Structures are given as structure tokens and as C-alpha cells.
PDB file of C-alpha atoms in Angstrom:
ATOM      1  CA  GLU T   1     161.119  12.685   8.839  1.00 78.00           C
ATOM      2  CA  PRO T   2     164.732  13.516   9.772  1.00 83.00           C
ATOM      3  CA  GLU T   3     165.215  14.738  13.296  1.00 93.00           C
ATOM      4  CA  VAL T   4     167.890  15.819  15.726  1.00 96.00           C
ATOM      5  CA  THR T   5     168.352  13.251  18.474  1.00 97.00           C
ATOM      6  CA  GLN T   6     169.883  13.848  21.870  1.00 97.00           C
ATOM      7  CA  THR T   7     171.083  11.450  24.535  1.00 97.00           C
ATOM      8  CA  PRO T   8     170.594  11.002  27.356  1.00 97.00           C
ATOM      9  CA  SER T   9     167.189  12.565  27.913  1.00 96.00           C
ATOM     10  CA  HIS T  10     167.993  13.119  31.563  1.00 97.00           C
ATOM     11  CA  GLN T  11     171.339  13.143  33.362  1.00 97.00           C
ATOM     12  CA  VAL T  12     171.982  13.577  37.054  1.00 98.00           C
ATOM     13  CA  THR T  13     175.545  14.315  38.080  1.00 98.00           C
ATOM     14  CA  GLN T  14     177.430  15.375  41.149  1.00 97.00           C
ATOM     15  CA  MET T  15     178.917  18.840  41.324  1.00 98.00           C
ATOM     16  CA  GLY T  16     182.466  18.843  39.998  1.00 97.00           C
ATOM     17  CA  GLN T  17     181.955  15.872  37.705  1.00 98.00           C
ATOM     18  CA  GLU T  18     182.386  15.986  33.956  1.00 98.00           C
ATOM     19  CA  VAL T  19     179.414  15.368  31.707  1.00 98.00           C
ATOM     20  CA  ILE T  20     179.140  14.809  27.981  1.00 97.00           C
ATOM     21  CA  LEU T  21     175.887  15.522  26.243  1.00 98.00           C
ATOM     22  CA  ARG T  22     175.458  13.875  22.895  1.00 97.00           C
ATOM     23  CA  CYS T  23     173.621  14.923  19.781  1.00 98.00           C
ATOM     24  CA  VAL T  24     173.125  13.457  16.342  1.00 97.00           C
ATOM     25  CA  PRO T  25     172.233  16.311  13.973  1.00 97.00           C
ATOM     26  CA  ILE T  26     170.252  15.842  10.776  1.00 96.00           C
ATOM     27  CA  SER T  27     172.577  14.133   8.326  1.00 92.00           C
ATOM     28  CA  ASN T  28     172.892  16.736   5.562  1.00 91.00           C
ATOM     29  CA  HIS T  29     173.103  19.706   7.933  1.00 94.00           C
ATOM     30  CA  LEU T  30     176.315  21.667   8.173  1.00 93.00           C
ATOM     31  CA  TYR T  31     175.716  24.036  11.083  1.00 95.00           C
ATOM     32  CA  PHE T  32     175.337  22.885  14.664  1.00 96.00           C
ATOM     33  CA  TYR T  33     174.341  24.664  17.843  1.00 97.00           C
ATOM     34  CA  TRP T  34     173.964  24.168  21.552  1.00 98.00           C
ATOM     35  CA  TYR T  35     171.455  26.106  23.615  1.00 97.00           C
ATOM     36  CA  ARG T  36     170.420  25.878  27.216  1.00 97.00           C
ATOM     37  CA  GLN T  37     167.231  26.749  29.059  1.00 96.00           C
ATOM     38  CA  ILE T  38     167.257  27.137  32.805  1.00 95.00           C
ATOM     39  CA  LEU T  39     163.864  26.215  34.233  1.00 91.00           C
ATOM     40  CA  GLY T  40     161.370  28.988  33.614  1.00 87.00           C
ATOM     41  CA  GLN T  41     163.820  31.135  31.683  1.00 90.00           C
ATOM     42  CA  LYS T  42     164.523  31.893  28.057  1.00 91.00           C
ATOM     43  CA  VAL T  43     166.402  29.743  25.594  1.00 95.00           C
ATOM     44  CA  GLU T  44     170.020  30.947  25.650  1.00 95.00           C
ATOM     45  CA  PHE T  45     172.625  30.499  22.950  1.00 95.00           C
ATOM     46  CA  LEU T  46     175.820  28.707  23.938  1.00 97.00           C
ATOM     47  CA  VAL T  47     177.790  27.967  20.789  1.00 97.00           C
ATOM     48  CA  SER T  48     177.583  27.493  17.047  1.00 95.00           C
ATOM     49  CA  PHE T  49     179.846  25.169  15.077  1.00 95.00           C
ATOM     50  CA  TYR T  50     180.621  24.965  11.392  1.00 94.00           C
ATOM     51  CA  ASN T  51     183.348  23.325   9.364  1.00 92.00           C
ATOM     52  CA  ASN T  52     184.811  21.696  12.457  1.00 92.00           C
ATOM     53  CA  GLU T  53     185.297  24.866  14.376  1.00 94.00           C
ATOM     54  CA  ILE T  54     183.385  27.204  16.641  1.00 96.00           C
ATOM     55  CA  SER T  55     181.694  30.002  14.696  1.00 94.00           C
ATOM     56  CA  GLU T  56     180.454  31.936  17.678  1.00 94.00           C
ATOM     57  CA  LYS T  57     180.115  31.447  21.410  1.00 95.00           C
ATOM     58  CA  SER T  58     178.323  33.300  24.137  1.00 95.00           C
ATOM     59  CA  GLU T  59     179.600  34.552  27.488  1.00 94.00           C
ATOM     60  CA  ILE T  60     178.076  31.476  29.078  1.00 96.00           C
ATOM     61  CA  PHE T  61     180.370  29.224  27.048  1.00 97.00           C
ATOM     62  CA  ASP T  62     183.466  29.615  29.197  1.00 95.00           C
ATOM     63  CA  ASP T  63     186.496  27.358  29.613  1.00 95.00           C
ATOM     64  CA  GLN T  64     184.393  24.732  31.356  1.00 96.00           C
ATOM     65  CA  PHE T  65     182.572  24.038  28.106  1.00 98.00           C
ATOM     66  CA  SER T  66     183.816  22.427  24.940  1.00 98.00           C
ATOM     67  CA  VAL T  67     182.267  21.008  21.803  1.00 97.00           C
ATOM     68  CA  GLU T  68     183.441  18.337  19.483  1.00 95.00           C
ATOM     69  CA  ARG T  69     182.367  16.524  16.360  1.00 93.00           C
ATOM     70  CA  PRO T  70     184.290  13.297  16.950  1.00 87.00           C
ATOM     71  CA  ASP T  71     182.983  11.538  13.853  1.00 87.00           C
ATOM     72  CA  GLY T  72     180.705  12.238  10.922  1.00 79.00           C
ATOM     73  CA  SER T  73     177.508  12.021  12.896  1.00 87.00           C
ATOM     74  CA  ASN T  74     177.870  13.028  16.538  1.00 94.00           C
ATOM     75  CA  PHE T  75     178.142  16.486  18.029  1.00 97.00           C
ATOM     76  CA  THR T  76     178.959  16.645  21.737  1.00 98.00           C
ATOM     77  CA  LEU T  77     178.942  19.223  24.486  1.00 98.00           C
ATOM     78  CA  LYS T  78     181.297  18.608  27.397  1.00 98.00           C
ATOM     79  CA  ILE T  79     181.100  20.370  30.719  1.00 98.00           C
ATOM     80  CA  ARG T  80     184.359  19.726  32.550  1.00 96.00           C
ATOM     81  CA  SER T  81     183.492  20.441  36.146  1.00 95.00           C
ATOM     82  CA  THR T  82     179.791  20.884  36.631  1.00 97.00           C
ATOM     83  CA  LYS T  83     178.334  23.503  38.958  1.00 97.00           C
ATOM     84  CA  LEU T  84     174.886  23.652  40.483  1.00 97.00           C
ATOM     85  CA  GLU T  85     174.012  26.526  38.173  1.00 96.00           C
ATOM     86  CA  ASP T  86     174.668  24.328  35.136  1.00 97.00           C
ATOM     87  CA  SER T  87     171.398  22.550  35.883  1.00 98.00           C
ATOM     88  CA  ALA T  88     169.234  23.226  32.844  1.00 97.00           C
ATOM     89  CA  MET T  89     167.743  21.753  29.720  1.00 97.00           C
ATOM     90  CA  TYR T  90     170.364  21.593  26.980  1.00 98.00           C
ATOM     91  CA  PHE T  91     169.206  21.651  23.381  1.00 97.00           C
ATOM     92  CA  CYS T  92     171.176  20.720  20.324  1.00 98.00           C
ATOM     93  CA  ALA T  93     170.123  22.127  16.963  1.00 97.00           C
ATOM     94  CA  SER T  94     171.270  21.902  13.393  1.00 96.00           C
ATOM     95  CA  SER T  95     170.606  23.769  10.177  1.00 94.00           C
ATOM     96  CA  GLU T  96     171.284  22.981   6.554  1.00 92.00           C
ATOM     97  CA  GLN T  97     172.817  26.369   5.941  1.00 88.00           C
ATOM     98  CA  GLY T  98     173.808  29.300   8.135  1.00 85.00           C
ATOM     99  CA  PRO T  99     171.240  31.134  10.253  1.00 83.00           C
ATOM    100  CA  ARG T 100     170.738  33.826   7.607  1.00 80.00           C
ATOM    101  CA  ASN T 101     169.263  31.357   5.172  1.00 78.00           C
ATOM    102  CA  THR T 102     167.443  28.593   6.921  1.00 87.00           C
ATOM    103  CA  GLU T 103     165.720  27.506  10.070  1.00 91.00           C
ATOM    104  CA  ALA T 104     167.259  25.366  12.788  1.00 93.00           C
ATOM    105  CA  PHE T 105     165.817  22.075  13.921  1.00 95.00           C
ATOM    106  CA  PHE T 106     166.026  21.255  17.591  1.00 96.00           C
ATOM    107  CA  GLY T 107     166.393  18.037  19.520  1.00 96.00           C
ATOM    108  CA  GLN T 108     164.182  17.103  22.445  1.00 96.00           C
ATOM    109  CA  GLY T 109     166.835  18.189  24.899  1.00 96.00           C
ATOM    110  CA  THR T 110     168.856  16.709  27.740  1.00 97.00           C
ATOM    111  CA  ARG T 111     167.766  17.693  31.210  1.00 97.00           C
ATOM    112  CA  LEU T 112     170.925  18.059  33.278  1.00 98.00           C
ATOM    113  CA  THR T 113     170.567  18.074  37.038  1.00 98.00           C
ATOM    114  CA  VAL T 114     173.671  18.860  39.082  1.00 98.00           C
ATOM    115  CA  VAL T 115     173.433  17.849  42.732  1.00 97.00           C
TER     116      VAL T 115
ATOM    117  CA  SER E   1     172.364  43.824  22.407  1.00 58.00           C
ATOM    118  CA  GLN E   2     170.016  41.468  20.626  1.00 69.00           C
ATOM    119  CA  GLU E   3     166.600  41.513  22.203  1.00 88.00           C
ATOM    120  CA  LEU E   4     163.233  40.249  21.145  1.00 94.00           C
ATOM    121  CA  GLU E   5     160.288  41.317  23.256  1.00 95.00           C
ATOM    122  CA  GLN E   6     157.209  39.152  23.231  1.00 96.00           C
ATOM    123  CA  SER E   7     153.751  40.024  24.453  1.00 96.00           C
ATOM    124  CA  PRO E   8     151.785  38.919  26.205  1.00 97.00           C
ATOM    125  CA  GLN E   9     153.929  36.789  28.523  1.00 96.00           C
ATOM    126  CA  SER E  10     151.039  34.425  29.043  1.00 97.00           C
ATOM    127  CA  LEU E  11     147.632  33.923  27.580  1.00 97.00           C
ATOM    128  CA  ILE E  12     144.648  31.847  28.672  1.00 98.00           C
ATOM    129  CA  VAL E  13     141.876  31.452  26.129  1.00 98.00           C
ATOM    130  CA  GLN E  14     138.739  29.412  25.741  1.00 97.00           C
ATOM    131  CA  GLU E  15     138.816  26.766  23.044  1.00 98.00           C
ATOM    132  CA  GLY E  16     137.556  28.182  19.773  1.00 97.00           C
ATOM    133  CA  LYS E  17     138.743  31.726  20.422  1.00 97.00           C
ATOM    134  CA  ASN E  18     141.228  33.589  18.262  1.00 98.00           C
ATOM    135  CA  LEU E  19     144.429  34.998  19.692  1.00 98.00           C
ATOM    136  CA  THR E  20     147.482  37.018  18.704  1.00 98.00           C
ATOM    137  CA  ILE E  21     151.033  36.959  20.014  1.00 98.00           C
ATOM    138  CA  ASN E  22     153.432  39.789  19.223  1.00 98.00           C
ATOM    139  CA  CYS E  23     157.194  39.950  18.844  1.00 97.00           C
ATOM    140  CA  THR E  24     159.151  43.207  18.616  1.00 96.00           C
ATOM    141  CA  SER E  25     162.771  43.929  17.877  1.00 94.00           C
ATOM    142  CA  SER E  26     164.603  47.217  18.342  1.00 88.00           C
ATOM    143  CA  LYS E  27     166.601  46.463  15.196  1.00 88.00           C
ATOM    144  CA  THR E  28     165.624  45.594  11.660  1.00 89.00           C
ATOM    145  CA  LEU E  29     165.758  41.841  11.351  1.00 89.00           C
ATOM    146  CA  TYR E  30     167.156  39.766   8.555  1.00 87.00           C
ATOM    147  CA  GLY E  31     164.604  37.058   9.253  1.00 90.00           C
ATOM    148  CA  LEU E  32     162.068  36.135  11.906  1.00 94.00           C
ATOM    149  CA  TYR E  33     161.311  32.619  13.073  1.00 95.00           C
ATOM    150  CA  TRP E  34     158.431  31.240  15.092  1.00 97.00           C
ATOM    151  CA  TYR E  35     158.812  28.132  17.200  1.00 97.00           C
ATOM    152  CA  LYS E  36     156.539  26.274  19.565  1.00 97.00           C
ATOM    153  CA  GLN E  37     157.784  24.533  22.692  1.00 95.00           C
ATOM    154  CA  LYS E  38     155.748  22.078  24.649  1.00 91.00           C
ATOM    155  CA  TYR E  39     156.572  22.104  28.332  1.00 83.00           C
ATOM    156  CA  GLY E  40     159.845  20.302  28.972  1.00 82.00           C
ATOM    157  CA  GLU E  41     160.376  19.476  25.324  1.00 88.00           C
ATOM    158  CA  GLY E  42     162.307  20.759  22.343  1.00 91.00           C
ATOM    159  CA  LEU E  43     161.453  23.611  20.000  1.00 94.00           C
ATOM    160  CA  ILE E  44     159.304  22.838  16.991  1.00 95.00           C
ATOM    161  CA  PHE E  45     159.787  25.054  13.959  1.00 95.00           C
ATOM    162  CA  LEU E  46     156.597  26.736  12.766  1.00 96.00           C
ATOM    163  CA  MET E  47     157.473  29.405  10.217  1.00 95.00           C
ATOM    164  CA  MET E  48     160.223  31.610   8.867  1.00 95.00           C
ATOM    165  CA  LEU E  49     159.554  35.114   7.522  1.00 95.00           C
ATOM    166  CA  GLN E  50     162.213  36.967   5.604  1.00 92.00           C
ATOM    167  CA  LYS E  51     160.556  39.675   3.567  1.00 92.00           C
ATOM    168  CA  GLY E  52     158.964  42.872   4.837  1.00 92.00           C
ATOM    169  CA  GLY E  53     155.192  42.489   4.711  1.00 94.00           C
ATOM    170  CA  GLU E  54     155.427  38.734   4.333  1.00 96.00           C
ATOM    171  CA  GLU E  55     152.621  36.567   5.661  1.00 97.00           C
ATOM    172  CA  LYS E  56     152.575  32.792   5.989  1.00 97.00           C
ATOM    173  CA  SER E  57     149.941  30.367   7.153  1.00 96.00           C
ATOM    174  CA  HIS E  58     149.995  26.792   8.284  1.00 90.00           C
ATOM    175  CA  GLU E  59     146.706  25.201   9.257  1.00 91.00           C
ATOM    176  CA  LYS E  60     145.165  27.666  11.710  1.00 95.00           C
ATOM    177  CA  ILE E  61     148.329  29.631  12.452  1.00 97.00           C
ATOM    178  CA  THR E  62     149.232  32.783  10.527  1.00 98.00           C
ATOM    179  CA  ALA E  63     152.400  34.798  11.009  1.00 98.00           C
ATOM    180  CA  LYS E  64     153.145  38.245   9.610  1.00 97.00           C
ATOM    181  CA  LEU E  65     156.264  40.366   9.447  1.00 96.00           C
ATOM    182  CA  ASP E  66     155.861  44.124   9.172  1.00 94.00           C
ATOM    183  CA  GLU E  67     157.333  46.190   6.357  1.00 90.00           C
ATOM    184  CA  LYS E  68     160.151  47.481   8.551  1.00 91.00           C
ATOM    185  CA  LYS E  69     161.006  43.919   9.616  1.00 90.00           C
ATOM    186  CA  GLN E  70     160.940  44.836  13.285  1.00 94.00           C
ATOM    187  CA  GLN E  71     157.611  43.418  14.384  1.00 96.00           C
ATOM    188  CA  SER E  72     155.885  40.117  13.856  1.00 97.00           C
ATOM    189  CA  SER E  73     152.584  38.722  14.975  1.00 98.00           C
ATOM    190  CA  LEU E  74     151.382  35.153  15.270  1.00 98.00           C
ATOM    191  CA  HIS E  75     147.657  34.662  15.010  1.00 98.00           C
ATOM    192  CA  ILE E  76     145.810  31.472  15.884  1.00 98.00           C
ATOM    193  CA  THR E  77     142.271  31.080  14.637  1.00 97.00           C
ATOM    194  CA  ALA E  78     139.754  28.934  16.518  1.00 97.00           C
ATOM    195  CA  SER E  79     142.271  27.761  19.113  1.00 97.00           C
ATOM    196  CA  GLN E  80     142.347  24.135  20.221  1.00 97.00           C
ATOM    197  CA  PRO E  81     143.933  22.437  23.256  1.00 96.00           C
ATOM    198  CA  SER E  82     146.639  21.128  20.912  1.00 95.00           C
ATOM    199  CA  HIS E  83     147.787  24.722  20.401  1.00 97.00           C
ATOM    200  CA  ALA E  84     148.815  24.983  24.051  1.00 97.00           C
ATOM    201  CA  GLY E  85     152.495  25.521  24.723  1.00 96.00           C
ATOM    202  CA  ILE E  86     155.118  28.225  24.677  1.00 96.00           C
ATOM    203  CA  TYR E  87     155.519  30.236  21.492  1.00 97.00           C
ATOM    204  CA  LEU E  88     158.948  31.678  20.833  1.00 97.00           C
ATOM    205  CA  CYS E  89     159.963  34.168  18.233  1.00 97.00           C
ATOM    206  CA  GLY E  90     163.552  34.009  17.093  1.00 95.00           C
ATOM    207  CA  ALA E  91     165.950  35.877  14.875  1.00 94.00           C
ATOM    208  CA  ASP E  92     169.472  35.400  13.623  1.00 89.00           C
ATOM    209  CA  SER E  93     172.646  37.380  14.039  1.00 82.00           C
ATOM    210  CA  GLY E  94     174.776  35.718  11.409  1.00 79.00           C
ATOM    211  CA  ASN E  95     176.191  32.788  13.345  1.00 83.00           C
ATOM    212  CA  GLN E  96     173.440  32.068  15.803  1.00 88.00           C
ATOM    213  CA  PHE E  97     169.742  32.205  16.444  1.00 90.00           C
ATOM    214  CA  TYR E  98     168.433  34.061  19.484  1.00 93.00           C
ATOM    215  CA  PHE E  99     165.001  33.967  21.030  1.00 95.00           C
ATOM    216  CA  GLY E 100     162.422  36.034  22.795  1.00 94.00           C
ATOM    217  CA  THR E 101     161.222  35.238  26.292  1.00 91.00           C
ATOM    218  CA  GLY E 102     158.248  33.292  25.026  1.00 94.00           C
ATOM    219  CA  THR E 103     154.478  33.460  25.363  1.00 97.00           C
ATOM    220  CA  SER E 104     152.811  30.712  27.333  1.00 96.00           C
ATOM    221  CA  LEU E 105     149.464  29.736  25.835  1.00 97.00           C
ATOM    222  CA  THR E 106     146.813  27.774  27.724  1.00 97.00           C
ATOM    223  CA  VAL E 107     143.657  26.715  25.896  1.00 97.00           C
ATOM    224  CA  ILE E 108     140.754  25.769  28.110  1.00 96.00           C
ATOM    225  CA  PRO E 109     138.463  23.096  26.635  1.00 93.00           C
TER     226      PRO E 109
END
């Protein structure tokens, strides 16, 4: 069964360093998303991406964050200069159509720990 | 603002018991999604409800959406330890999905 895959599963980084979280969405999906979940808190929307551009972003998704689809399969989230408060589980998701028409499928997440 | 309220926040039940989780929105929803999250893992899609009054079932889990499309309930019949996890209701706002705070379910064998 097709699935969204994320790498790495766990990343530890020093404050101020850049990190890139990688995702391979389901192959025929056109919409891509990043979410984060701080330990014990709700799943928060970061950004949605369609047709090679950002569709929507939240207040959390500031200038430190960027997304890219560098080739036909990968979808990445870059955090330029990590802060302690960026420590969270980051989930990538994809959907075949837009959110009004279909469900999103989520990856297993990347646990980011900033020290 | 887009808010989904879930109740209860946590639930502990004996194996074999039935249970219900509720999700309420202050706005009429276009669609309502239920996901399950095992601790420290990703979200697993359970069901999507789009029509007022719609009801869907999968194995022992039944989800309903009210006629006004503002409230949904998730009902588990004869709960098993495999049902344990966090249940999240979600909705869409055009370009994104957003989620409730979750209901943590523990099933005691």
C-alpha cells in the first residue's frame, strides 16, 4: 500500500544549525503539507504546497522555514537556524486532491530535538 | 478562528466496553475527518464524512456527522487494546487540514 515516507526518523541538532527534513509523498498525490506537534500538544499546520508553490502557511511558518520540491518525488522542509522551541515531531502529509475533496495521508514523522 | 473541540480529553475503559468520542465545531464544516495516532507515531486516516447525517463504519468503529455538519461522534464497540491511542478529528479550510486537541484512549485488558 502506498505510503508517505519521512527521513530521518529522529534528528538531533545544535541550536542555530540548519536542518532539512525530507519526505517522499505518495506518487500520484498533488498536494503536500507539513505539520508539527510539540510534545503533548495538538497537531499544528505549517504549510501547504501545490503546483510548486505555497498554497497557505501558518503564523508558525516564518522566514526561518522554507519548503521545496527539488525533484519529482521529494518534498523538503528546511529550518535555517534552529531554536530550542523548534523541537517537535514534524509530519509530512500528501493528498490526491485539495483538502475539500480528499483525505490526507501522513508520514511517521521526524522527531527533531534542538539542543 | 478554526477550532475543533474534542471531548473527553482522555478516556480509560475496560476491554469489551463501548465508548464515544465527540468533536464539535463552532462553524459548519465542509467535511470532517477522523484520524488515529499511536503515541509518537504518525496519523492514520480512519474516516471522512462530508454529508449532513452521514454515518460510516469500519470494523468496530462508527463515525457520524450531524445534520448541521458541526458535530461528529466516533463510537467504538467492544473496545480492544488495539484501539488504544489518540483520536483526532480534523476539518479542512480550503488549503489545509486542521485538527482538534485529541482524545487519548486507554483500553485496559
